Structure formats: C-alpha cells, structure tokens
mmCIF file with all atom_site columns, C-alpha atoms in Angstrom:
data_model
loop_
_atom_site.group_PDB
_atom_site.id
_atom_site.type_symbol
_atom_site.label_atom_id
_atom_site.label_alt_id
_atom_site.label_comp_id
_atom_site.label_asym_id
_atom_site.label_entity_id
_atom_site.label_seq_id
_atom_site.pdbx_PDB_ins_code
_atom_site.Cartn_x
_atom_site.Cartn_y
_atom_site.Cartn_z
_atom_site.occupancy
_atom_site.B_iso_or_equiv
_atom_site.pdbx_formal_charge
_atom_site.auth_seq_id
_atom_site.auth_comp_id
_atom_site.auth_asym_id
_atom_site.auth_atom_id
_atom_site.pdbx_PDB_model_num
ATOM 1   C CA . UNK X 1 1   ? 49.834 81.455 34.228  1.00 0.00 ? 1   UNK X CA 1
ATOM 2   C CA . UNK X 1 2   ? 52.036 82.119 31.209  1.00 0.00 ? 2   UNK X CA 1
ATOM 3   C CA . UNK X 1 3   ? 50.779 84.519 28.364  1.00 0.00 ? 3   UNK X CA 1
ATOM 4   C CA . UNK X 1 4   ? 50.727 81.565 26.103  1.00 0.00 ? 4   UNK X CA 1
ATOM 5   C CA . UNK X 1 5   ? 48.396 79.685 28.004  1.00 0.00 ? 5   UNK X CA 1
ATOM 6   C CA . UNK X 1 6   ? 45.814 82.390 28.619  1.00 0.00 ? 6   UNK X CA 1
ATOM 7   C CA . UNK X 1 7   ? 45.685 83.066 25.011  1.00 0.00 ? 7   UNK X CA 1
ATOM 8   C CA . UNK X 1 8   ? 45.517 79.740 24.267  1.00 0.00 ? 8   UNK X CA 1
ATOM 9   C CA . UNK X 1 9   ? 42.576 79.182 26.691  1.00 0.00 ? 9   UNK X CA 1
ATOM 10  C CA . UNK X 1 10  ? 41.140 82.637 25.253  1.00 0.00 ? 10  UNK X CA 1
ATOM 11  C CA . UNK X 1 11  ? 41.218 80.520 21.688  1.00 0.00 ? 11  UNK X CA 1
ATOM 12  C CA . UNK X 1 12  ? 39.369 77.816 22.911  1.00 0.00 ? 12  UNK X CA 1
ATOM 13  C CA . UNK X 1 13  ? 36.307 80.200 24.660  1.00 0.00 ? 13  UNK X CA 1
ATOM 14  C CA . UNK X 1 14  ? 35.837 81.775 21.627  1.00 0.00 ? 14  UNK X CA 1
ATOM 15  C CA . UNK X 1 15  ? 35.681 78.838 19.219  1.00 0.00 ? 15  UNK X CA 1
ATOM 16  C CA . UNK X 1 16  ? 33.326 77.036 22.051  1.00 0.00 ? 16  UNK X CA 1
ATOM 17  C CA . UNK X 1 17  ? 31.285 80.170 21.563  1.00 0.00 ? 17  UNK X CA 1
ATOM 18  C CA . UNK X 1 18  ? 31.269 80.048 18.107  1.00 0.00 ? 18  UNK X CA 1
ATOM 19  C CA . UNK X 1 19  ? 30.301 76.690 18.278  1.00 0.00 ? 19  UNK X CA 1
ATOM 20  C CA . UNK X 1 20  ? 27.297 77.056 20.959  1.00 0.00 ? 20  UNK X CA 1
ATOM 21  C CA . UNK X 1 21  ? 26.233 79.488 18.499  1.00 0.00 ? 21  UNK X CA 1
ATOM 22  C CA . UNK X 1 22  ? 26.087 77.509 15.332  1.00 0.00 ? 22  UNK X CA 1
ATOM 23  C CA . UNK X 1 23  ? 24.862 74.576 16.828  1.00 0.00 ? 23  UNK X CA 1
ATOM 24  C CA . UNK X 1 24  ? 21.911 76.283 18.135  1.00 0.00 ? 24  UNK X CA 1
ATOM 25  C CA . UNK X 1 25  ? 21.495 77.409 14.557  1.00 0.00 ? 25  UNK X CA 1
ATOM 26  C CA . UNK X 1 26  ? 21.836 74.157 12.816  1.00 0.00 ? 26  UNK X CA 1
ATOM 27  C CA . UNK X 1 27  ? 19.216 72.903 15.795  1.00 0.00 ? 27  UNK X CA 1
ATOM 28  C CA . UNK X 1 28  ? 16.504 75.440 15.277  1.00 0.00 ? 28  UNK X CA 1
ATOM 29  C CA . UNK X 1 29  ? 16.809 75.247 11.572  1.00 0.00 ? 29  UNK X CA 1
ATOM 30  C CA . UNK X 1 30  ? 16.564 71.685 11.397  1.00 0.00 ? 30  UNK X CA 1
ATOM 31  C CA . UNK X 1 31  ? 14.291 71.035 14.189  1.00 0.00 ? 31  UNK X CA 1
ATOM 32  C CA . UNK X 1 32  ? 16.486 69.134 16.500  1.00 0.00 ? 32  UNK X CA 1
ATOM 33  C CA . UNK X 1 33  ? 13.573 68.338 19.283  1.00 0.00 ? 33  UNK X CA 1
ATOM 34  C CA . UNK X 1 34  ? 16.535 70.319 22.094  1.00 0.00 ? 34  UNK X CA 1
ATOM 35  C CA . UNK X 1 35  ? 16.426 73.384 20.217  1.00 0.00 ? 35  UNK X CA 1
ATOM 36  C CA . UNK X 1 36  ? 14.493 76.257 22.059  1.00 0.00 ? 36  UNK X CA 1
ATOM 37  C CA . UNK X 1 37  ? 12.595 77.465 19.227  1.00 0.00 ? 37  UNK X CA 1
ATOM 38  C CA . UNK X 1 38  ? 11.950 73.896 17.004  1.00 0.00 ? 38  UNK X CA 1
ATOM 39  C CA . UNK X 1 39  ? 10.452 74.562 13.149  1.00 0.00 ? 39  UNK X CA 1
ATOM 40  C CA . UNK X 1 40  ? 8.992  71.775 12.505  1.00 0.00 ? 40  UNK X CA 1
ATOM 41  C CA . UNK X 1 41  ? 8.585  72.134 9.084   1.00 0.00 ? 41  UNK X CA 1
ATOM 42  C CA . UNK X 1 42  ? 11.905 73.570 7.563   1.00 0.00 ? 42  UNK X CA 1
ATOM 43  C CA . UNK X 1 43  ? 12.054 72.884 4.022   1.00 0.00 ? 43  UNK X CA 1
ATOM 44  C CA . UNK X 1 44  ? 15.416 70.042 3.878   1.00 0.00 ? 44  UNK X CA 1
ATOM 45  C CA . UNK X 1 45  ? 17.326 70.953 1.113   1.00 0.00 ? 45  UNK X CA 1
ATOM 46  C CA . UNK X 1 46  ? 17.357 71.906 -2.821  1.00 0.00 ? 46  UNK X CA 1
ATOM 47  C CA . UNK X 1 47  ? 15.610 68.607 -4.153  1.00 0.00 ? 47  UNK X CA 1
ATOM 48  C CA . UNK X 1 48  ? 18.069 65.660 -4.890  1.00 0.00 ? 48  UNK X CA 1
ATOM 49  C CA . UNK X 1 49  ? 17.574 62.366 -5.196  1.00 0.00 ? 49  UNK X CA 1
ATOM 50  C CA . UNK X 1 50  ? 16.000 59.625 -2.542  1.00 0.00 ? 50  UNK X CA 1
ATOM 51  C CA . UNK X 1 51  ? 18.970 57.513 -1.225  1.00 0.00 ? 51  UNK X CA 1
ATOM 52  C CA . UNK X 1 52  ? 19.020 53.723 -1.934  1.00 0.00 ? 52  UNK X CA 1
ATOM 53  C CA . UNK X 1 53  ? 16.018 52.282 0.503   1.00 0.00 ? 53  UNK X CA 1
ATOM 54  C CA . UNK X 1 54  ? 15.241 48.742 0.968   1.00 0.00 ? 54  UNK X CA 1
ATOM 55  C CA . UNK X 1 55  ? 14.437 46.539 3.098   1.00 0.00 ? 55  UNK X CA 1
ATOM 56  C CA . UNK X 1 56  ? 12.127 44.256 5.050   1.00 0.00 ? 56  UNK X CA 1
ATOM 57  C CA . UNK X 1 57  ? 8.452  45.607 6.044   1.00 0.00 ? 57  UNK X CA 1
ATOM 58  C CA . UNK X 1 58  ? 7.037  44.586 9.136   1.00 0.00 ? 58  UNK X CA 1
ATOM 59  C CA . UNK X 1 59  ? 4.791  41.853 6.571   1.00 0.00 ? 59  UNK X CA 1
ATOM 60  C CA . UNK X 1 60  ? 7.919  40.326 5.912   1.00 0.00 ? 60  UNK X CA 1
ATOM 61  C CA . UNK X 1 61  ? 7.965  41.261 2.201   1.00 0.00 ? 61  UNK X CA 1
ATOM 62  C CA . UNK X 1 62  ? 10.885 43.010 0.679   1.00 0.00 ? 62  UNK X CA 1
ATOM 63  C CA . UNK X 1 63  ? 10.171 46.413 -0.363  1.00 0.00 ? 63  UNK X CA 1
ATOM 64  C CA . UNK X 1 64  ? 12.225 48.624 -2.570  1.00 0.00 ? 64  UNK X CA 1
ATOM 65  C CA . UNK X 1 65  ? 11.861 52.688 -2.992  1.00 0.00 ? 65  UNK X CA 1
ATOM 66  C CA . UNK X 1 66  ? 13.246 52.358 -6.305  1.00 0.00 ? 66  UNK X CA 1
ATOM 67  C CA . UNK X 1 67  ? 10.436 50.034 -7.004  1.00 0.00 ? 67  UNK X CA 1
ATOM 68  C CA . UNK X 1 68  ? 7.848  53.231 -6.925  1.00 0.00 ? 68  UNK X CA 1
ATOM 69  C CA . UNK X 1 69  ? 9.613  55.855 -9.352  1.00 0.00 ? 69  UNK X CA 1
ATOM 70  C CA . UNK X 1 70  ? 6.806  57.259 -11.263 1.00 0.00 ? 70  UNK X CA 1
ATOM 71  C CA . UNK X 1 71  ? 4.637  57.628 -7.988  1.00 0.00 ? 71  UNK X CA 1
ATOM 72  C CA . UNK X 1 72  ? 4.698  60.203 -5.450  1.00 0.00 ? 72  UNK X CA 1
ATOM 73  C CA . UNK X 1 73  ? 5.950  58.907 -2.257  1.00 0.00 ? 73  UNK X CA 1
ATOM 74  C CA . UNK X 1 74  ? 5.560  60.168 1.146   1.00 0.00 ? 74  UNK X CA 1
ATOM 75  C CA . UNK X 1 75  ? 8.312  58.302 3.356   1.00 0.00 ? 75  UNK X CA 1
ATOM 76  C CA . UNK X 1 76  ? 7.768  58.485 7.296   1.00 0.00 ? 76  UNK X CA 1
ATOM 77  C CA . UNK X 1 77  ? 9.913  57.401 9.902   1.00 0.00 ? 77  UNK X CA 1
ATOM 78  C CA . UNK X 1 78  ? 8.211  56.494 12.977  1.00 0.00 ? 78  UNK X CA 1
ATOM 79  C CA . UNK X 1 79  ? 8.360  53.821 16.154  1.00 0.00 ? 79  UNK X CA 1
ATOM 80  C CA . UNK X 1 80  ? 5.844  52.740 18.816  1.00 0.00 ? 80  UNK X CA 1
ATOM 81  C CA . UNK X 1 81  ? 8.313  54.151 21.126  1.00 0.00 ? 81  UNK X CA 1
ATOM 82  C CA . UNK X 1 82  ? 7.837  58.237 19.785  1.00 0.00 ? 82  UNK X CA 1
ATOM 83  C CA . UNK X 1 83  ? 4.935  59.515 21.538  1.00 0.00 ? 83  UNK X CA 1
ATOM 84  C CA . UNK X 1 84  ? 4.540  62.513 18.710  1.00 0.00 ? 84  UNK X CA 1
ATOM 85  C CA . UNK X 1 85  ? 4.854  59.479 15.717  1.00 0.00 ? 85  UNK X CA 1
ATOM 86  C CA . UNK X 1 86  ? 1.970  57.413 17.593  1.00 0.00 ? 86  UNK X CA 1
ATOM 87  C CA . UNK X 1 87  ? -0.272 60.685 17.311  1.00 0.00 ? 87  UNK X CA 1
ATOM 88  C CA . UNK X 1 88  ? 0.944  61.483 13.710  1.00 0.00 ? 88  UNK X CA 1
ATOM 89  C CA . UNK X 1 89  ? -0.499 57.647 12.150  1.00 0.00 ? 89  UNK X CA 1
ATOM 90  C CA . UNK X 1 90  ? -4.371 58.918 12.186  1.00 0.00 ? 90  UNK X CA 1
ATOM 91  C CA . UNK X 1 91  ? -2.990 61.787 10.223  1.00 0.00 ? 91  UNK X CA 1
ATOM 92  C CA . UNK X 1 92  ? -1.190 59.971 7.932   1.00 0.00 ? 92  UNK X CA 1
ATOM 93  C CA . UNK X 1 93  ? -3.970 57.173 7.259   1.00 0.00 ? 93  UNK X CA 1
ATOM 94  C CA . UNK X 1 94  ? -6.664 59.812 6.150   1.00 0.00 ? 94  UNK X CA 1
ATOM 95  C CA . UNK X 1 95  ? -3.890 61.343 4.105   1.00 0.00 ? 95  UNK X CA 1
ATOM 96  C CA . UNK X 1 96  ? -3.498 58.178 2.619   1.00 0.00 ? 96  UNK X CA 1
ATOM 97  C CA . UNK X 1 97  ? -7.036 57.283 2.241   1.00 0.00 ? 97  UNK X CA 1
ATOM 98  C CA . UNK X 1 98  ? -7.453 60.664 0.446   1.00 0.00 ? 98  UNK X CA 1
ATOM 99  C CA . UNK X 1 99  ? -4.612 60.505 -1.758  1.00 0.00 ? 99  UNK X CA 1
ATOM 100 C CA . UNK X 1 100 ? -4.077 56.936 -3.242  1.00 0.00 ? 100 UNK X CA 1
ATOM 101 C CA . UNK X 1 101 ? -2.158 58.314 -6.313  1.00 0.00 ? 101 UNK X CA 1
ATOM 102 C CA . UNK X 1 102 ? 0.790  59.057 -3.480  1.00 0.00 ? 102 UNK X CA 1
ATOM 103 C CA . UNK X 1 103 ? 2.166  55.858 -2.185  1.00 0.00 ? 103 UNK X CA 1
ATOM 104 C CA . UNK X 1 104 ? 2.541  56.017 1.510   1.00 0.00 ? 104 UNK X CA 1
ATOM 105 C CA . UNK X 1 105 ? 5.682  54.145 3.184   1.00 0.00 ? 105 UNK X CA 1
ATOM 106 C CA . UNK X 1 106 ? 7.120  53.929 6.755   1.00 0.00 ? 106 UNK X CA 1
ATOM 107 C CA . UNK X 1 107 ? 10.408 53.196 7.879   1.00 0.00 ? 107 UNK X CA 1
ATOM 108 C CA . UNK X 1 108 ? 9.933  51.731 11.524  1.00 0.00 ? 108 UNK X CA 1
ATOM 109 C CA . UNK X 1 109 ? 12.770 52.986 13.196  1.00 0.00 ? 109 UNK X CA 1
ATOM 110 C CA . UNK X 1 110 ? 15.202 50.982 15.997  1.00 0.00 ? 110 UNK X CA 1
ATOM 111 C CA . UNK X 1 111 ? 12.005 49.384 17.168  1.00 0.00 ? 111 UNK X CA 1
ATOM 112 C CA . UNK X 1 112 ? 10.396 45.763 18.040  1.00 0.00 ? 112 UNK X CA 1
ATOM 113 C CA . UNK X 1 113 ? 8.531  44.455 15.003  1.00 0.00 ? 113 UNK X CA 1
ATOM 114 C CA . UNK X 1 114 ? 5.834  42.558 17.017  1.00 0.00 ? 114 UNK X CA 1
ATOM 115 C CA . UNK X 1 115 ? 5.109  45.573 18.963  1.00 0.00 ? 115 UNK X CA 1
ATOM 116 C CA . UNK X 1 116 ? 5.242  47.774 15.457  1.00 0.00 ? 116 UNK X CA 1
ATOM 117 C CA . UNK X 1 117 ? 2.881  45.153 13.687  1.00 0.00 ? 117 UNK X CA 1
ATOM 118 C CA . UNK X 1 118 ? 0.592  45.360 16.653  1.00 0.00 ? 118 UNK X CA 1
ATOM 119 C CA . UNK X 1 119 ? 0.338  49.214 16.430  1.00 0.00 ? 119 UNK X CA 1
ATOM 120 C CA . UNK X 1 120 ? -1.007 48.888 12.664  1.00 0.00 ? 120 UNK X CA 1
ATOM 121 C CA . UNK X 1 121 ? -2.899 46.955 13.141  1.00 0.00 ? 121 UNK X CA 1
ATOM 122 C CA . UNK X 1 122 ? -4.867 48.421 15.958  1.00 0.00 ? 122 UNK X CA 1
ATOM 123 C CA . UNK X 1 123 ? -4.404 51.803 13.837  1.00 0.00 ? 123 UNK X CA 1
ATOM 124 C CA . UNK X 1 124 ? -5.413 50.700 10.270  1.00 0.00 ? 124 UNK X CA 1
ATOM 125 C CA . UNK X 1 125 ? -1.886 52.350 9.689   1.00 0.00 ? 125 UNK X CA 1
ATOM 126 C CA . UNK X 1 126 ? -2.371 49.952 5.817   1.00 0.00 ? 126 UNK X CA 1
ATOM 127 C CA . UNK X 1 127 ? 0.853  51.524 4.233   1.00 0.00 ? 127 UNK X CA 1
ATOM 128 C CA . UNK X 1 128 ? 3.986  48.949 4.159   1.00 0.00 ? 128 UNK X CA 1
ATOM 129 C CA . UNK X 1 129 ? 6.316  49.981 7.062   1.00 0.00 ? 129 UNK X CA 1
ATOM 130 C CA . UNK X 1 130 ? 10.307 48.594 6.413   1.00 0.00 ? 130 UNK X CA 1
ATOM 131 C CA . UNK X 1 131 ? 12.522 47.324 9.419   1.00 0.00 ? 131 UNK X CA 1
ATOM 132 C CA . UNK X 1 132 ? 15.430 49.803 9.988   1.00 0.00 ? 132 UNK X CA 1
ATOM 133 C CA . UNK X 1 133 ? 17.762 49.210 12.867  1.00 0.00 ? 133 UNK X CA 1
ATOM 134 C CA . UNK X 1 134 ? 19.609 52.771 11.972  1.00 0.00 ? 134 UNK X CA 1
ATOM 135 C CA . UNK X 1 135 ? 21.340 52.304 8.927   1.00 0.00 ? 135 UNK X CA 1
ATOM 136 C CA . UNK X 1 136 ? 18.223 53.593 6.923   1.00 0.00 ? 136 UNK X CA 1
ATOM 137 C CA . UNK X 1 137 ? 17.770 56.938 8.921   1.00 0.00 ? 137 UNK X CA 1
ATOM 138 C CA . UNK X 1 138 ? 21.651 57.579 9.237   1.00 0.00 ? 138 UNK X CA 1
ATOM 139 C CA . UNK X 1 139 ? 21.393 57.571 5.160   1.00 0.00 ? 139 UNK X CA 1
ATOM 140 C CA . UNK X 1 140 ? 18.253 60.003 5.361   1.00 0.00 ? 140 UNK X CA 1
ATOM 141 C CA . UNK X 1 141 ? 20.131 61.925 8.117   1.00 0.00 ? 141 UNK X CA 1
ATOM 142 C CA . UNK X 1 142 ? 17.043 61.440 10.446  1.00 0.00 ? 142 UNK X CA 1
ATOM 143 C CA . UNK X 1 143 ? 17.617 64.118 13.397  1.00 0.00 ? 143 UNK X CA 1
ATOM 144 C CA . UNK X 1 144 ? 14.694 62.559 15.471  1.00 0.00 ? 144 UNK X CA 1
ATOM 145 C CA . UNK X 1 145 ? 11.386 60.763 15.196  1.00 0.00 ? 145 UNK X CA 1
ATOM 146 C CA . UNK X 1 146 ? 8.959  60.985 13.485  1.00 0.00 ? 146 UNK X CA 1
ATOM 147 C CA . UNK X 1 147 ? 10.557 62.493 10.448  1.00 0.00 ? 147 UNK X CA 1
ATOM 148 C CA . UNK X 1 148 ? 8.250  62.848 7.081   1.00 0.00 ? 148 UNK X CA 1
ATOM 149 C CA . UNK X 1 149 ? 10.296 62.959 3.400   1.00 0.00 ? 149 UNK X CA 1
ATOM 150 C CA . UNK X 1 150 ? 8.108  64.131 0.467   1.00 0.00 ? 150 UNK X CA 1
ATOM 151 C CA . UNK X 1 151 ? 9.465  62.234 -2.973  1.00 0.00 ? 151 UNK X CA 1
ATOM 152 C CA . UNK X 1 152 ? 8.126  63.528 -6.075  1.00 0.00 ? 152 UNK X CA 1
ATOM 153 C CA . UNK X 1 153 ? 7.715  60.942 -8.908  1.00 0.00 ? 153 UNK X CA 1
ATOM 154 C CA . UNK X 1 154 ? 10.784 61.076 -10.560 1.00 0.00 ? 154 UNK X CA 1
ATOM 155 C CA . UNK X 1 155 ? 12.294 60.242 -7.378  1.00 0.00 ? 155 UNK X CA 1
ATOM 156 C CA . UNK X 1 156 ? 13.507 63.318 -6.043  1.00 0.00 ? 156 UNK X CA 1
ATOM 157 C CA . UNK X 1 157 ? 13.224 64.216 -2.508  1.00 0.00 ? 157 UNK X CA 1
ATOM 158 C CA . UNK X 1 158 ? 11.546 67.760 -2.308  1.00 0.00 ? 158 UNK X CA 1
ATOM 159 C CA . UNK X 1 159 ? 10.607 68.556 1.129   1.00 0.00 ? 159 UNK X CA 1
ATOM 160 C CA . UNK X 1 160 ? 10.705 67.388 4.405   1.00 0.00 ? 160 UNK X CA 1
ATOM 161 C CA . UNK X 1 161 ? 8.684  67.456 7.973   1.00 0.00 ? 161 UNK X CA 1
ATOM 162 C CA . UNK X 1 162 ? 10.229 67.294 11.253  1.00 0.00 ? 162 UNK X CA 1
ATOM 163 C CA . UNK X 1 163 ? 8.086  66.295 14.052  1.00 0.00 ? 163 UNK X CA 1
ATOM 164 C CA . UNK X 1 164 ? 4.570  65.471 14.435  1.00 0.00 ? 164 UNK X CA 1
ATOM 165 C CA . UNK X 1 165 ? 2.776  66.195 10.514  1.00 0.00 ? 165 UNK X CA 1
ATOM 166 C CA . UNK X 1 166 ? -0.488 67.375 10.008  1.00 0.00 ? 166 UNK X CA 1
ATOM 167 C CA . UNK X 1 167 ? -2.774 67.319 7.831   1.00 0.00 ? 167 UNK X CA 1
ATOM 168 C CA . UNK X 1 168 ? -1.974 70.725 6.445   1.00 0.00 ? 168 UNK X CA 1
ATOM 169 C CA . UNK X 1 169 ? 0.990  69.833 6.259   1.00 0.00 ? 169 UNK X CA 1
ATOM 170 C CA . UNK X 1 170 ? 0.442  66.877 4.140   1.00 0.00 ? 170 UNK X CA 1
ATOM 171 C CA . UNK X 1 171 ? -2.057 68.524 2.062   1.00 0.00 ? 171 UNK X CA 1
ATOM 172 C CA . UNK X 1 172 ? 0.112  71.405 1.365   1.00 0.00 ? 172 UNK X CA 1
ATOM 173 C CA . UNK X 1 173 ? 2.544  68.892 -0.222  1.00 0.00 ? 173 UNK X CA 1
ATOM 174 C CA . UNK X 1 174 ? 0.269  66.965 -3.037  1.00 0.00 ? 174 UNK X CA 1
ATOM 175 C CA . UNK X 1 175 ? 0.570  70.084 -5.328  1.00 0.00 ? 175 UNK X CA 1
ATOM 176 C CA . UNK X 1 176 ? 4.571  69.643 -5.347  1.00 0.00 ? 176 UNK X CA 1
ATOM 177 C CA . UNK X 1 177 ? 4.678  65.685 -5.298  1.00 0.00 ? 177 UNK X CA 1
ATOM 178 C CA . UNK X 1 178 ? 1.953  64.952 -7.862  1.00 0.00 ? 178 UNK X CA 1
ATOM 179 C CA . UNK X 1 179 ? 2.646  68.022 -10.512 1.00 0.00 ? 179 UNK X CA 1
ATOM 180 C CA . UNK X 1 180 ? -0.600 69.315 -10.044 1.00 0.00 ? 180 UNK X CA 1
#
C-alpha cells in the first residue's frame, strides 16, 4: 500500500472518530432514545419563535397555533404507536385539568386517525390533537416520540421535553409559560 493511501485511510479513521464522538454528544444532549445516557429533559434552545403549525385535528376541525398567541401552549407530539406517549396522556390530562389558562395541543404523529380518535377517547385525552404525516415534526425537529414544546404566550417556544413528561415536569413549566 502506497504512503498516500494509508494516510488517506488514516484521514478518514480520525474524522469517523471525530464523528462517533460528536454524534454521541448531539444524542445524549438531545435525548435521541439510542443514546446511552438519554436526558430527557434538556432545555431545546434560547427561546425563539413557534414555527408555522396548522392543520387538521383528529375532530376534523382546522386548528391554527397562531390562533392561541396570548395563551400559554403546551404542544405534544405523540402516536398510539409510542408505548412511552400512551403512558404520558394521563399525565398530560390532569395537567390540563389543573391548568386551563395553558392551552393543551397534540400533534398526532405518522399515525392512523381512527385508531388516534379511539385512544382519546378511551383516555379523556380532551385537548385538540392535529394530523401530521411528518412535515409538522420535521419543522419542530422532532428527534423521537413523544416530544413536549412549552410556548409561552407571546408565542415563543421556551423549553422542551424529550420522552415520557411528568408531572413535575409539567408543573415545573407553568411559572415560565404563564409569567407567574
């Protein structure tokens, strides 16, 4: 083998290292489910504000984030297919019963809307829930399901849950969203 070609393979080891090793990063800070040690509550960004969201809820009615600006919005992405997102809607629908000043709205996520409706139903999940088949969660940059956004009233997008929320973390969030 030439001395061109090992260095040239010694390039490419190192930048695959280099990449192993900020990819790991990126998927522990941003709790990518893969990741060995998952945060699943890593603050997203500086706020800035909610991307365009519309759509169709699972009612058939046309919903509108932009439509709620002066309200506190918690926006969860969930589908009956996420096992952690099934266990997170009892969570979120005492959050909601608590907190009716904070507008509660789901993005159901590359799922079947019968089988979505069905699930609401059966979990008095009341909130309106809009149809995404991925264009919605590439725009939020969803890494996986569920994912929880936290949108102040002014419309800015504050914080963010990855994973299963709790209640603590739901609760540590009205302080932030509502200005109290």
């Amino acid at each position: 083998m030439s001395r061109r070609s090992m260095i040239v393979i010694a390039m490419l080891a190192a930048l695959g290292v280099v990449a192993l090793a900020i990819g790991l990063r990126g998927a522990t800070q941003t709790g990518d489910a893969d990741a060995v040690a998952v945060d699943a509550d890593v603050p997203a960004f500086a706020p800035i504000a909610a991307p365009p969201t519309a759509g169709t809820t699972l009612d058939g009615e046309r919903l509108d984030l932009a439509d709620l600006r002066g309200t506190p919005v918690v926006l969860n992405f969930w589908a009956t297919w996420c096992g952690p997102c099934r266990k997170e809607i009892p969570t979120i629908a005492a959050f909601a019963k608590a907190h009716p000043e904070i507008a509660v709205v789901g993005i159901n996520y590359q799922d079947d809307p019968a089988e979505a409706r069905a699930f609401e139903q059966e979990t008095g999940a009341s909130w309106p829930s809009i149809v995404d088949d991925g264009p919605l969660g590439a725009t939020w940059k969803v890494p996986g399901l569920p994912a929880t956004f936290y949108i102040d009233a002014d419309g800015q997008v504050i914080d963010r849950s990855l994973g299963e929320v709790t209640a603590q973390q739901l609760e540590d969030r009205v302080p932030a969203l509502t200005g109290s």
